[in-house]
Short mmCIF file of C-alpha atoms in Angstrom, two decimals:
data_model
loop_
_atom_site.label_atom_id
_atom_site.label_comp_id
_atom_site.label_asym_id
_atom_site.label_seq_id
_atom_site.Cartn_x
_atom_site.Cartn_y
_atom_site.Cartn_z
CA MET A 28 -21.92 -93.26 112.15
CA GLY A 29 -23.12 -96.86 112.30
CA THR A 30 -22.87 -99.48 109.59
CA GLY A 31 -26.54 -99.37 108.61
CA SER A 32 -27.96 -97.47 105.60
CA SER A 33 -28.71 -93.76 105.81
CA ILE A 34 -31.73 -91.69 104.84
CA TYR A 35 -32.30 -87.93 105.05
CA SER A 36 -35.18 -86.49 107.01
CA GLY A 37 -34.58 -83.22 108.80
CA GLN A 38 -33.72 -83.82 112.45
CA ILE A 39 -36.04 -86.70 113.32
CA ASP A 40 -34.63 -90.11 114.29
CA HIS A 41 -35.67 -93.54 113.07
CA ALA A 42 -38.12 -94.07 115.93
CA ASP A 43 -40.03 -90.98 114.79
CA LEU A 44 -40.12 -92.30 111.24
CA LEU A 45 -41.46 -95.68 112.31
CA THR A 46 -44.31 -94.15 114.27
CA VAL A 47 -45.27 -91.39 111.86
CA ASN A 48 -48.68 -91.90 110.26
CA TYR A 49 -48.99 -92.39 106.54
CA ARG A 50 -50.26 -88.95 105.74
CA SER A 51 -47.53 -87.25 107.71
CA PHE A 52 -44.92 -89.35 105.98
CA VAL A 53 -46.34 -88.60 102.54
CA ALA A 54 -46.41 -84.91 103.44
CA ARG A 55 -42.70 -85.10 104.29
CA ILE A 56 -41.92 -86.80 101.00
CA LEU A 57 -43.89 -84.19 99.04
CA ASP A 58 -42.19 -81.41 100.97
CA PHE A 59 -38.80 -82.82 99.99
CA LEU A 60 -39.81 -83.39 96.34
CA TYR A 61 -41.33 -79.98 95.69
CA PHE A 62 -39.25 -77.87 98.11
CA PRO A 63 -35.85 -79.62 98.10
CA ASP A 64 -33.93 -76.53 99.24
CA ARG A 65 -36.13 -75.72 102.20
CA ASN A 66 -34.10 -77.61 104.84
CA ILE A 67 -31.12 -78.60 102.76
CA ASN A 68 -28.64 -77.21 105.30
CA HIS A 69 -30.22 -79.11 108.17
CA LEU A 70 -30.40 -82.62 106.73
CA LYS A 71 -28.75 -85.19 108.94
CA PRO A 72 -28.09 -88.84 108.07
CA ILE A 73 -29.83 -91.37 110.27
CA THR A 74 -28.43 -94.85 110.74
CA MET A 75 -30.75 -97.74 111.45
CA SER A 76 -30.11 -101.33 112.36
CA SER A 77 -31.21 -104.08 109.99
CA PRO A 78 -34.47 -104.92 111.84
CA SER A 79 -35.35 -101.23 111.93
CA ARG A 80 -34.58 -100.93 108.22
CA ARG A 81 -36.95 -103.78 107.44
CA GLN A 82 -39.71 -102.15 109.49
CA PHE A 83 -39.00 -98.81 107.86
CA ILE A 84 -39.12 -100.29 104.35
CA ARG A 85 -42.43 -101.99 105.08
CA SER A 86 -43.94 -98.78 106.44
CA THR A 87 -42.56 -96.55 103.71
CA SER A 88 -43.63 -98.89 100.91
CA ILE A 89 -47.19 -98.39 102.08
CA GLY A 90 -46.64 -94.67 102.52
CA THR A 91 -45.12 -94.14 99.10
CA GLY A 92 -47.96 -96.12 97.59
CA LEU A 93 -50.25 -93.43 98.85
CA LEU A 94 -48.45 -90.90 96.64
CA GLY A 95 -50.50 -92.20 93.75
CA VAL A 96 -53.74 -91.92 95.75
CA LEU A 97 -53.52 -88.71 97.77
CA PRO A 98 -54.12 -85.49 95.83
CA LEU A 99 -51.11 -83.25 95.37
CA SER A 100 -52.47 -79.96 96.55
CA GLY A 101 -51.58 -77.18 94.11
CA PHE A 102 -50.40 -79.59 91.40
CA ALA A 103 -53.18 -82.03 90.52
CA SER A 104 -56.10 -79.63 90.16
CA GLU A 105 -56.70 -77.34 87.21
CA PRO A 106 -56.71 -73.59 87.92
CA PRO A 107 -60.21 -72.15 88.23
CA ALA A 108 -61.92 -70.59 85.24
CA ASP A 109 -61.32 -66.86 84.98
CA ASP A 110 -62.95 -64.96 82.12
CA ARG A 111 -61.07 -61.69 82.55
CA PRO A 112 -59.42 -60.79 79.21
CA ASN A 113 -55.84 -60.52 80.46
CA VAL A 114 -55.91 -63.82 82.35
CA ILE A 115 -54.82 -66.62 80.03
CA GLY A 116 -56.24 -69.92 81.20
CA PRO A 117 -59.45 -71.98 81.53
CA ARG A 118 -62.77 -70.39 80.70
CA GLU A 119 -66.18 -71.09 82.19
CA GLY A 120 -68.15 -73.57 80.06
CA PHE A 121 -65.12 -75.09 78.32
CA SER A 122 -62.76 -77.94 79.10
CA PRO A 123 -59.56 -76.54 80.67
CA GLN A 124 -57.21 -76.63 77.69
CA VAL A 125 -59.86 -75.70 75.12
CA GLY A 126 -60.74 -72.72 77.31
CA THR A 127 -57.08 -71.78 77.48
CA VAL A 128 -56.76 -71.78 73.69
CA LEU A 129 -59.87 -69.63 73.47
CA SER A 130 -58.46 -67.20 76.03
CA MET A 131 -55.37 -66.72 73.86
CA MET A 132 -57.47 -66.26 70.72
CA THR A 133 -59.69 -63.74 72.50
CA TRP A 134 -56.71 -61.73 73.73
CA MET A 135 -55.15 -61.68 70.27
CA ARG A 136 -58.42 -60.63 68.65
CA GLY A 137 -58.58 -57.68 71.03
CA ALA A 138 -55.13 -56.60 69.82
CA VAL A 139 -56.26 -56.82 66.19
CA LEU A 140 -59.40 -54.79 66.83
CA SER A 141 -57.33 -52.14 68.56
CA SER A 142 -55.07 -51.87 65.51
CA VAL A 143 -57.95 -51.20 63.09
CA ARG A 144 -60.20 -49.08 65.28
CA ASN A 145 -61.97 -46.24 63.43
CA LEU A 146 -60.36 -46.96 60.05
CA THR A 147 -62.23 -45.53 57.08
CA MET A 148 -63.00 -47.40 53.89
CA GLU A 149 -60.24 -45.49 52.14
CA GLN A 150 -57.75 -46.57 54.78
CA LEU A 151 -58.96 -50.18 54.66
CA ASP A 152 -58.47 -50.21 50.88
CA TYR A 153 -55.05 -48.53 50.94
CA LEU A 154 -52.50 -50.52 48.92
CA HIS A 155 -48.95 -49.62 49.80
CA ASP A 156 -47.42 -51.24 46.69
CA ASP A 157 -48.22 -53.89 44.12
CA LYS A 158 -46.96 -56.71 46.36
CA SER A 159 -48.69 -55.80 49.59
CA ASN A 160 -52.19 -56.48 50.89
CA THR A 161 -54.75 -54.02 52.14
CA ILE A 162 -55.82 -53.97 55.77
CA GLY A 163 -59.33 -54.87 54.65
CA SER A 164 -58.16 -57.93 52.74
CA MET A 165 -56.09 -59.10 55.73
CA LEU A 166 -59.07 -58.80 58.06
CA PHE A 167 -61.09 -60.90 55.62
CA HIS A 168 -58.15 -63.31 55.42
CA LEU A 169 -58.23 -63.83 59.19
CA ALA A 170 -61.90 -64.74 59.03
CA ALA A 171 -61.27 -67.06 56.09
CA THR A 172 -58.45 -68.87 57.86
CA GLU A 173 -60.53 -69.47 60.96
CA ARG A 174 -63.47 -70.64 58.88
CA PHE A 175 -61.40 -73.21 57.01
CA TYR A 176 -59.87 -74.52 60.24
CA GLN A 177 -63.41 -74.90 61.56
CA ILE A 178 -64.38 -77.05 58.60
CA HIS A 179 -61.19 -79.07 58.86
CA THR A 180 -61.11 -79.72 62.62
CA PHE A 181 -64.81 -79.64 63.54
CA GLU A 182 -66.19 -81.42 60.50
CA GLY A 183 -63.20 -83.65 59.80
CA LYS A 184 -62.83 -82.48 56.21
CA LYS A 185 -59.54 -82.82 54.38
CA TRP A 186 -57.83 -79.46 53.90
CA GLY A 187 -59.14 -77.91 50.68
CA ASP A 188 -62.34 -79.96 50.65
CA TRP A 189 -64.61 -76.96 51.07
CA ALA A 190 -68.26 -76.58 50.19
CA LYS A 191 -68.86 -74.26 47.24
CA ALA A 192 -70.54 -71.66 49.44
CA ASP A 193 -67.52 -71.45 51.74
CA ASN A 194 -65.05 -71.42 48.88
CA ASP A 195 -66.98 -68.72 47.02
CA ARG A 196 -67.14 -66.54 50.12
CA PHE A 197 -63.68 -67.09 51.61
CA GLY A 198 -61.47 -68.66 48.95
CA ILE A 199 -59.96 -65.47 47.52
CA ALA A 200 -59.44 -63.96 50.97
CA MET A 201 -57.70 -67.14 52.08
CA GLU A 202 -55.17 -66.94 49.25
CA LEU A 203 -54.70 -63.13 49.24
CA GLY A 204 -52.37 -62.07 46.39
CA GLU A 205 -53.30 -60.50 43.07
CA GLU A 206 -56.93 -61.61 42.94
CA ALA A 207 -57.58 -60.32 46.44
CA ARG A 208 -56.05 -56.95 45.55
CA LYS A 209 -58.55 -56.68 42.71
CA VAL A 210 -61.77 -57.72 44.39
CA ILE A 211 -61.55 -57.18 48.16
CA LYS A 212 -62.35 -53.49 48.40
CA GLY A 213 -65.25 -51.15 48.90
CA HIS A 214 -66.27 -52.46 52.34
CA ASP A 215 -66.48 -50.45 55.52
CA LEU A 216 -64.97 -51.60 58.82
CA LYS A 217 -68.30 -52.97 60.06
CA PHE A 218 -68.36 -55.46 57.18
CA TYR A 219 -65.05 -56.98 58.23
CA LEU A 220 -65.75 -56.91 61.95
CA ASP A 221 -69.16 -58.52 61.48
CA THR A 222 -67.56 -61.29 59.43
CA LEU A 223 -64.89 -61.90 62.06
CA THR A 224 -67.53 -61.99 64.81
CA GLU A 225 -69.77 -64.37 62.88
CA VAL A 226 -66.93 -66.82 62.35
CA ARG A 227 -65.64 -66.53 65.93
CA ASP A 228 -69.11 -67.14 67.38
CA HIS A 229 -69.20 -70.45 65.51
CA THR A 230 -65.77 -71.38 66.86
CA ILE A 231 -66.92 -70.68 70.41
CA ALA A 232 -70.08 -72.75 69.97
CA GLU A 233 -68.08 -75.69 68.61
CA PHE A 234 -65.37 -75.42 71.28
CA LYS A 235 -68.08 -75.86 73.94
CA LYS A 236 -68.89 -79.27 72.45
CA ARG A 237 -65.31 -80.53 72.60
CA ASP A 238 -62.94 -81.72 75.29
CA ASP A 239 -59.20 -81.73 75.88
CA GLN A 240 -58.84 -85.20 74.40
CA TRP A 241 -60.10 -83.82 71.08
CA LEU A 242 -57.72 -80.88 71.38
CA MET A 243 -54.75 -83.18 71.93
CA SER A 244 -55.62 -85.64 69.15
CA VAL A 245 -52.84 -85.83 66.55
CA ASP A 246 -53.20 -85.66 62.78
CA GLU A 247 -50.32 -87.86 61.62
CA LYS A 248 -50.65 -86.76 57.97
CA TRP A 249 -50.72 -82.96 58.37
CA PHE A 250 -48.55 -80.85 56.05
CA TRP A 251 -46.12 -79.85 58.81
CA GLY A 252 -45.78 -83.38 60.16
CA PRO A 253 -47.73 -84.89 63.06
CA THR A 254 -49.83 -82.03 64.45
CA ASN A 255 -52.57 -81.98 67.05
CA ASN A 256 -55.68 -79.81 67.11
CA TYR A 257 -54.08 -77.72 69.84
CA CYS A 258 -51.29 -76.72 67.46
CA LYS A 259 -53.73 -76.06 64.62
CA TRP A 260 -55.81 -73.70 66.73
CA PHE A 261 -52.76 -72.09 68.27
CA HIS A 262 -51.73 -71.38 64.67
CA VAL A 263 -55.06 -69.62 64.10
CA CYS A 264 -54.14 -67.42 67.07
CA GLU A 265 -50.52 -66.68 66.18
CA HIS A 266 -51.55 -66.14 62.55
CA GLU A 267 -53.58 -63.15 63.71
CA SER A 268 -50.50 -61.84 65.51
CA ASN A 269 -48.49 -62.08 62.28
CA HIS A 270 -51.02 -60.07 60.26
CA ASN A 271 -51.65 -57.66 63.10
CA GLY A 272 -48.05 -56.51 62.75
CA GLN A 273 -48.53 -55.99 59.03
CA MET A 274 -51.75 -54.04 59.56
CA LYS A 275 -50.09 -51.76 62.11
CA TRP A 276 -47.22 -51.15 59.72
CA ILE A 277 -49.61 -50.19 56.90
CA ARG A 278 -51.75 -48.02 59.16
CA GLY A 279 -48.65 -46.03 60.03
CA ARG A 280 -48.20 -45.17 56.34
CA VAL A 281 -51.77 -44.58 55.24
CA ARG A 282 -53.15 -41.07 54.85
CA LYS A 283 -55.08 -39.86 57.92
#
């Protein structure tokens, strides 16, 4: 071992390093950064004299500068759009993260529709006890929740600042509870599914107009604390998961 400083680079010596072209050097750096264990048992220290160190530093300072210029294959690019239902990720026609949110919402909606398939009006109106909600009212509630998040995030309205038409149509379903148990009944499954589809179609149309910067924008005054649009729309998705479990539980107890 000499008295100069050491670097690690496989089995090449300092002459190889000084003559390597920039791209090759950057490739070696990336290989070490992303695959640190690949040659870990074969790393050998290389000692260079002071003049060689100065040459090496000059060459590597240029090479490492290229790290910010050269694309990192497999890391810098977004995955391609894939519209298959069980592939969560970007969707054709949407910015990458907006498409990803939509893919999650679409998958969750499929689970909900599976849970209520072929239910009769009697089953939709079944009330298990005086504290529960019917499956029909929960389906309406999902549509109401999505509609109010549309108004809030797409139109920039303060939560609760709804037009009379929206409040008259969705207000009771949004709140559920005693009033909903009284009035949300007497509808067949098509009524609820058509309402859900109508609202979702509007979400899709509005998502197409928006980019990832909008999705990431933070509402500093939201009820939960600082919350971005991504979290708000993820809540719309996970909210359906919550009620889907309730609907499946009720379906298991309703008369066939």
